[in-house]
Amino acid sequence: MKSAIYPGSFDPVTYGHLDIIARAAAIFDELIISVLNNVKKTPLFSVEERVRILKDATKDIPNVKVESFSGLLVDYASQQDVHVIVRGLRAITDFEYELQNAQTNRLLSRGALDTMFFTTSLEYAYLSSTTVKEIASFGGNISDCVPDFVEKMIFEKYGIRK
Ligand code: ADP
């Protein structure tokens, strides 16, 4: 069975992430979406909330599993016996960061962990969780960015009634 891990913050998941998830799930037998528990960041949603949101948003894709992890991605992937990481690429600005991560993971895993990049669908090229949160914090329209139930949850976090 060919499995891949799609790691990320997903704070919260956007249509950009969901597009990558659907495309990767169509290629691999199993796609493990792994929410990174990064103690250095202060997220809007807790890891548990992000896992729950992702499970709900991907409930119609049978070969997707959602988990959380902390620590090194290479260790987590090795524990799962997975050798492919999925990441998304939007603009050139993503490239440098992603290339560095991919090469570091190859080095740390002694060549056992490769990264496969999916280029963004054009309509989501400028979509990021950060932008969505910023727009929402000012009460702006994010209905084209995230599923309805996520939109509701974001506005609730900011105490904004819609
Ligand atoms: P991280 O904090 O790990 O970068 P994110 O949740 O922001 O986590 O993103 C996870 C992955 O999804 C990254 O590879 C990112 O480039 C990709 N991604 C995020 N938004 C989009 C988008 N709109 N289109 C394509 N890929 C995206």
PDB file of C-alpha atoms and ligand atoms in Angstrom:
ATOM      1  CA  MET A   1       0.000   0.000   0.000  1.00  0.00           C
ATOM      2  CA  LYS A   2       1.345   3.443  -0.964  1.00  0.00           C
ATOM      3  CA  SER A   3       0.806   5.959   1.810  1.00  0.00           C
ATOM      4  CA  ALA A   4       1.745   9.605   2.126  1.00  0.00           C
ATOM      5  CA  ILE A   5       1.706  12.125   4.945  1.00  0.00           C
ATOM      6  CA  TYR A   6       0.414  15.655   4.401  1.00  0.00           C
ATOM      7  CA  PRO A   7       1.742  17.621   7.376  1.00  0.00           C
ATOM      8  CA  GLY A   8       0.871  21.193   8.238  1.00  0.00           C
ATOM      9  CA  SER A   9      -0.556  23.639  10.720  1.00  0.00           C
ATOM     10  CA  PHE A  10      -4.013  23.757   9.095  1.00  0.00           C
ATOM     11  CA  ASP A  11      -5.036  26.652  11.372  1.00  0.00           C
ATOM     12  CA  PRO A  12      -7.662  26.315   9.987  1.00  0.00           C
ATOM     13  CA  VAL A  13      -7.988  24.216   6.848  1.00  0.00           C
ATOM     14  CA  THR A  14      -8.794  26.218   3.688  1.00  0.00           C
ATOM     15  CA  TYR A  15     -10.074  25.277   0.237  1.00  0.00           C
ATOM     16  CA  GLY A  16      -6.413  25.453  -0.854  1.00  0.00           C
ATOM     17  CA  HIS A  17      -5.494  22.618   1.531  1.00  0.00           C
ATOM     18  CA  LEU A  18      -8.645  20.670   0.641  1.00  0.00           C
ATOM     19  CA  ASP A  19      -7.760  20.873  -3.047  1.00  0.00           C
ATOM     20  CA  ILE A  20      -4.309  19.371  -2.353  1.00  0.00           C
ATOM     21  CA  ILE A  21      -5.898  16.707  -0.109  1.00  0.00           C
ATOM     22  CA  ALA A  22      -8.374  15.607  -2.809  1.00  0.00           C
ATOM     23  CA  ARG A  23      -5.651  15.455  -5.471  1.00  0.00           C
ATOM     24  CA  ALA A  24      -3.167  13.574  -3.278  1.00  0.00           C
ATOM     25  CA  ALA A  25      -5.830  11.140  -2.037  1.00  0.00           C
ATOM     26  CA  ALA A  26      -6.572  10.288  -5.678  1.00  0.00           C
ATOM     27  CA  ILE A  27      -2.943   9.253  -6.198  1.00  0.00           C
ATOM     28  CA  PHE A  28      -2.059   7.451  -2.953  1.00  0.00           C
ATOM     29  CA  ASP A  29      -3.834   4.464  -1.388  1.00  0.00           C
ATOM     30  CA  GLU A  30      -3.813   6.258   1.935  1.00  0.00           C
ATOM     31  CA  LEU A  31      -3.265   9.920   2.837  1.00  0.00           C
ATOM     32  CA  ILE A  32      -2.487  10.741   6.447  1.00  0.00           C
ATOM     33  CA  ILE A  33      -3.162  14.395   7.228  1.00  0.00           C
ATOM     34  CA  SER A  34      -0.996  15.259  10.193  1.00  0.00           C
ATOM     35  CA  VAL A  35      -1.610  18.364  12.226  1.00  0.00           C
ATOM     36  CA  LEU A  36       1.621  19.692  13.662  1.00  0.00           C
ATOM     37  CA  ASN A  37       1.502  20.453  17.346  1.00  0.00           C
ATOM     38  CA  ASN A  38       3.940  23.362  17.314  1.00  0.00           C
ATOM     39  CA  VAL A  39       4.438  24.719  20.818  1.00  0.00           C
ATOM     40  CA  LYS A  40       6.257  27.755  19.429  1.00  0.00           C
ATOM     41  CA  LYS A  41       3.161  29.044  17.614  1.00  0.00           C
ATOM     42  CA  THR A  42      -0.020  30.417  19.150  1.00  0.00           C
ATOM     43  CA  PRO A  43      -2.738  29.010  16.941  1.00  0.00           C
ATOM     44  CA  LEU A  44      -6.341  30.197  16.657  1.00  0.00           C
ATOM     45  CA  PHE A  45      -7.587  26.606  16.928  1.00  0.00           C
ATOM     46  CA  SER A  46      -6.206  23.964  19.278  1.00  0.00           C
ATOM     47  CA  VAL A  47      -4.708  20.816  17.767  1.00  0.00           C
ATOM     48  CA  GLU A  48      -7.806  18.864  18.822  1.00  0.00           C
ATOM     49  CA  GLU A  49     -10.083  21.416  17.128  1.00  0.00           C
ATOM     50  CA  ARG A  50      -7.988  21.356  13.945  1.00  0.00           C
ATOM     51  CA  VAL A  51      -8.073  17.552  13.835  1.00  0.00           C
ATOM     52  CA  ARG A  52     -11.848  17.587  14.317  1.00  0.00           C
ATOM     53  CA  ILE A  53     -12.306  20.230  11.589  1.00  0.00           C
ATOM     54  CA  LEU A  54     -10.129  18.267   9.145  1.00  0.00           C
ATOM     55  CA  LYS A  55     -11.977  15.013   9.897  1.00  0.00           C
ATOM     56  CA  ASP A  56     -15.274  16.718   9.221  1.00  0.00           C
ATOM     57  CA  ALA A  57     -14.049  18.483   6.057  1.00  0.00           C
ATOM     58  CA  THR A  58     -12.663  15.220   4.584  1.00  0.00           C
ATOM     59  CA  LYS A  59     -15.357  12.817   5.748  1.00  0.00           C
ATOM     60  CA  ASP A  60     -16.330  11.978   2.144  1.00  0.00           C
ATOM     61  CA  ILE A  61     -12.803  10.868   1.179  1.00  0.00           C
ATOM     62  CA  PRO A  62     -12.494   7.281   2.473  1.00  0.00           C
ATOM     63  CA  ASN A  63      -8.710   6.886   2.179  1.00  0.00           C
ATOM     64  CA  VAL A  64      -7.915   9.935   4.305  1.00  0.00           C
ATOM     65  CA  LYS A  65      -6.914   9.668   7.961  1.00  0.00           C
ATOM     66  CA  VAL A  66      -6.344  12.655  10.272  1.00  0.00           C
ATOM     67  CA  GLU A  67      -3.861  12.641  13.136  1.00  0.00           C
ATOM     68  CA  SER A  68      -1.652  15.035  15.064  1.00  0.00           C
ATOM     69  CA  PHE A  69       2.047  14.868  15.793  1.00  0.00           C
ATOM     70  CA  SER A  70       4.820  16.734  17.524  1.00  0.00           C
ATOM     71  CA  GLY A  71       8.561  16.493  17.182  1.00  0.00           C
ATOM     72  CA  LEU A  72      10.486  15.667  14.053  1.00  0.00           C
ATOM     73  CA  LEU A  73       8.548  14.804  10.923  1.00  0.00           C
ATOM     74  CA  VAL A  74      11.167  12.193   9.937  1.00  0.00           C
ATOM     75  CA  ASP A  75      10.633  10.330  13.222  1.00  0.00           C
ATOM     76  CA  TYR A  76       6.862  10.463  12.897  1.00  0.00           C
ATOM     77  CA  ALA A  77       7.003   9.250   9.261  1.00  0.00           C
ATOM     78  CA  SER A  78       9.372   6.443  10.184  1.00  0.00           C
ATOM     79  CA  GLN A  79       7.039   5.303  13.002  1.00  0.00           C
ATOM     80  CA  GLN A  80       4.199   5.153  10.461  1.00  0.00           C
ATOM     81  CA  ASP A  81       6.460   3.438   7.899  1.00  0.00           C
ATOM     82  CA  VAL A  82       5.610   6.183   5.390  1.00  0.00           C
ATOM     83  CA  HIS A  83       8.208   7.424   2.891  1.00  0.00           C
ATOM     84  CA  VAL A  84       6.445  10.263   1.063  1.00  0.00           C
ATOM     85  CA  ILE A  85       5.532  13.723   2.306  1.00  0.00           C
ATOM     86  CA  VAL A  86       2.973  15.791   0.422  1.00  0.00           C
ATOM     87  CA  ARG A  87       3.262  19.572   0.409  1.00  0.00           C
ATOM     88  CA  GLY A  88       1.622  22.332  -1.598  1.00  0.00           C
ATOM     89  CA  LEU A  89       3.397  25.054  -3.534  1.00  0.00           C
ATOM     90  CA  ARG A  90       1.771  28.396  -4.149  1.00  0.00           C
ATOM     91  CA  ALA A  91       4.155  31.154  -5.153  1.00  0.00           C
ATOM     92  CA  ILE A  92       7.911  31.323  -5.509  1.00  0.00           C
ATOM     93  CA  THR A  93       8.011  32.458  -1.888  1.00  0.00           C
ATOM     94  CA  ASP A  94       6.896  28.965  -0.763  1.00  0.00           C
ATOM     95  CA  PHE A  95       9.617  27.350  -2.835  1.00  0.00           C
ATOM     96  CA  GLU A  96      12.700  28.283  -0.840  1.00  0.00           C
ATOM     97  CA  TYR A  97      11.189  27.233   2.478  1.00  0.00           C
ATOM     98  CA  GLU A  98       9.735  24.023   1.073  1.00  0.00           C
ATOM     99  CA  LEU A  99      12.954  23.065  -0.733  1.00  0.00           C
ATOM    100  CA  GLN A 100      14.935  23.540   2.455  1.00  0.00           C
ATOM    101  CA  ASN A 101      12.501  21.389   4.450  1.00  0.00           C
ATOM    102  CA  ALA A 102      12.405  18.678   1.795  1.00  0.00           C
ATOM    103  CA  GLN A 103      16.172  18.486   1.598  1.00  0.00           C
ATOM    104  CA  THR A 104      16.573  18.497   5.369  1.00  0.00           C
ATOM    105  CA  ASN A 105      14.074  15.641   5.669  1.00  0.00           C
ATOM    106  CA  ARG A 106      15.929  13.643   3.029  1.00  0.00           C
ATOM    107  CA  LEU A 107      19.192  14.227   4.849  1.00  0.00           C
ATOM    108  CA  LEU A 108      17.815  13.371   8.307  1.00  0.00           C
ATOM    109  CA  SER A 109      16.119  10.223   7.004  1.00  0.00           C
ATOM    110  CA  ARG A 110      19.205   9.177   5.020  1.00  0.00           C
ATOM    111  CA  GLY A 111      17.221   9.288   1.812  1.00  0.00           C
ATOM    112  CA  ALA A 112      14.216   7.366   3.167  1.00  0.00           C
ATOM    113  CA  LEU A 113      11.780  10.296   3.086  1.00  0.00           C
ATOM    114  CA  ASP A 114      10.935  12.114  -0.130  1.00  0.00           C
ATOM    115  CA  THR A 115       8.672  15.124  -0.636  1.00  0.00           C
ATOM    116  CA  MET A 116       6.138  15.378  -3.417  1.00  0.00           C
ATOM    117  CA  PHE A 117       4.862  18.843  -4.326  1.00  0.00           C
ATOM    118  CA  PHE A 118       1.450  19.687  -5.660  1.00  0.00           C
ATOM    119  CA  THR A 119       1.181  23.045  -7.345  1.00  0.00           C
ATOM    120  CA  THR A 120      -1.758  25.102  -6.202  1.00  0.00           C
ATOM    121  CA  SER A 121      -4.884  25.382  -8.276  1.00  0.00           C
ATOM    122  CA  LEU A 122      -4.844  28.924  -9.628  1.00  0.00           C
ATOM    123  CA  GLU A 123      -8.005  29.993  -7.831  1.00  0.00           C
ATOM    124  CA  TYR A 124      -6.312  29.212  -4.485  1.00  0.00           C
ATOM    125  CA  ALA A 125      -2.876  30.598  -5.311  1.00  0.00           C
ATOM    126  CA  TYR A 126      -3.218  33.483  -2.859  1.00  0.00           C
ATOM    127  CA  LEU A 127      -5.128  31.622  -0.180  1.00  0.00           C
ATOM    128  CA  SER A 128      -3.507  31.039   3.191  1.00  0.00           C
ATOM    129  CA  SER A 129      -4.836  30.368   6.688  1.00  0.00           C
ATOM    130  CA  THR A 130      -3.153  33.584   7.825  1.00  0.00           C
ATOM    131  CA  THR A 131      -4.977  35.703   5.222  1.00  0.00           C
ATOM    132  CA  VAL A 132      -8.284  34.043   6.058  1.00  0.00           C
ATOM    133  CA  LYS A 133      -7.850  34.810   9.764  1.00  0.00           C
ATOM    134  CA  GLU A 134      -6.897  38.398   9.059  1.00  0.00           C
ATOM    135  CA  ILE A 135      -9.938  39.003   6.837  1.00  0.00           C
ATOM    136  CA  ALA A 136     -12.237  37.270   9.342  1.00  0.00           C
ATOM    137  CA  SER A 137     -10.888  39.253  12.303  1.00  0.00           C
ATOM    138  CA  PHE A 138     -12.206  42.389  10.573  1.00  0.00           C
ATOM    139  CA  GLY A 139     -15.530  40.754   9.787  1.00  0.00           C
ATOM    140  CA  GLY A 140     -14.763  40.336   6.070  1.00  0.00           C
ATOM    141  CA  ASN A 141     -16.167  37.737   3.716  1.00  0.00           C
ATOM    142  CA  ILE A 142     -14.314  34.398   3.788  1.00  0.00           C
ATOM    143  CA  SER A 143     -17.012  32.233   2.216  1.00  0.00           C
ATOM    144  CA  ASP A 144     -14.843  31.536  -0.860  1.00  0.00           C
ATOM    145  CA  CYS A 145     -11.914  30.484   1.316  1.00  0.00           C
ATOM    146  CA  VAL A 146     -13.200  27.869   3.767  1.00  0.00           C
ATOM    147  CA  PRO A 147     -16.187  25.507   4.140  1.00  0.00           C
ATOM    148  CA  ASP A 148     -19.302  27.005   5.784  1.00  0.00           C
ATOM    149  CA  PHE A 149     -18.888  25.246   9.121  1.00  0.00           C
ATOM    150  CA  VAL A 150     -15.268  26.427   9.371  1.00  0.00           C
ATOM    151  CA  GLU A 151     -16.340  29.989   8.555  1.00  0.00           C
ATOM    152  CA  LYS A 152     -18.815  29.856  11.445  1.00  0.00           C
ATOM    153  CA  MET A 153     -16.164  28.537  13.827  1.00  0.00           C
ATOM    154  CA  ILE A 154     -13.680  31.264  12.856  1.00  0.00           C
ATOM    155  CA  PHE A 155     -16.177  34.077  13.425  1.00  0.00           C
ATOM    156  CA  GLU A 156     -17.110  32.516  16.776  1.00  0.00           C
ATOM    157  CA  LYS A 157     -13.444  32.601  17.792  1.00  0.00           C
ATOM    158  CA  TYR A 158     -13.295  36.317  16.998  1.00  0.00           C
ATOM    159  CA  GLY A 159     -16.614  36.922  18.763  1.00  0.00           C
ATOM    160  CA  ILE A 160     -18.155  38.202  15.529  1.00  0.00           C
ATOM    161  CA  ARG A 161     -21.811  37.527  14.851  1.00  0.00           C
ATOM    162  CA  LYS A 162     -22.749  37.069  11.216  1.00  0.00           C
TER     163      LYS A 162
HETATM  164  P1  ADP B   1       2.697  25.086   7.466  1.00  0.00           P
HETATM  165  O1  ADP B   1       2.607  25.914   8.713  1.00  0.00           O
HETATM  166  O2  ADP B   1       3.278  23.726   7.676  1.00  0.00           O
HETATM  167  O3  ADP B   1       3.264  25.784   6.245  1.00  0.00           O
HETATM  168  P2  ADP B   1       0.031  25.284   6.388  1.00  0.00           P
HETATM  169  O4  ADP B   1      -1.165  24.729   7.059  1.00  0.00           O
HETATM  170  O5  ADP B   1       0.102  26.770   6.214  1.00  0.00           O
HETATM  171  O6  ADP B   1       1.212  24.694   7.198  1.00  0.00           O
HETATM  172  O7  ADP B   1       0.227  24.605   4.960  1.00  0.00           O
HETATM  173  C1  ADP B   1       0.443  23.235   4.798  1.00  0.00           C
HETATM  174  C2  ADP B   1       0.872  22.969   3.379  1.00  0.00           C
HETATM  175  O8  ADP B   1      -0.185  23.324   2.482  1.00  0.00           O
HETATM  176  C3  ADP B   1       2.092  23.760   2.904  1.00  0.00           C
HETATM  177  O9  ADP B   1       2.848  22.951   2.038  1.00  0.00           O
HETATM  178  C4  ADP B   1       1.482  24.922   2.150  1.00  0.00           C
HETATM  179  O10 ADP B   1       2.380  25.417   1.142  1.00  0.00           O
HETATM  180  C5  ADP B   1       0.289  24.240   1.514  1.00  0.00           C
HETATM  181  N1  ADP B   1      -0.779  25.192   1.189  1.00  0.00           N
HETATM  182  C6  ADP B   1      -1.365  26.085   2.010  1.00  0.00           C
HETATM  183  N2  ADP B   1      -2.276  26.828   1.346  1.00  0.00           N
HETATM  184  C7  ADP B   1      -2.261  26.371   0.051  1.00  0.00           C
HETATM  185  C8  ADP B   1      -2.942  26.751  -1.152  1.00  0.00           C
HETATM  186  N3  ADP B   1      -3.821  27.749  -1.155  1.00  0.00           N
HETATM  187  N4  ADP B   1      -2.656  26.076  -2.293  1.00  0.00           N
HETATM  188  C9  ADP B   1      -1.740  25.085  -2.276  1.00  0.00           C
HETATM  189  N5  ADP B   1      -1.043  24.692  -1.190  1.00  0.00           N
HETATM  190  C10 ADP B   1      -1.299  25.324  -0.031  1.00  0.00           C
END
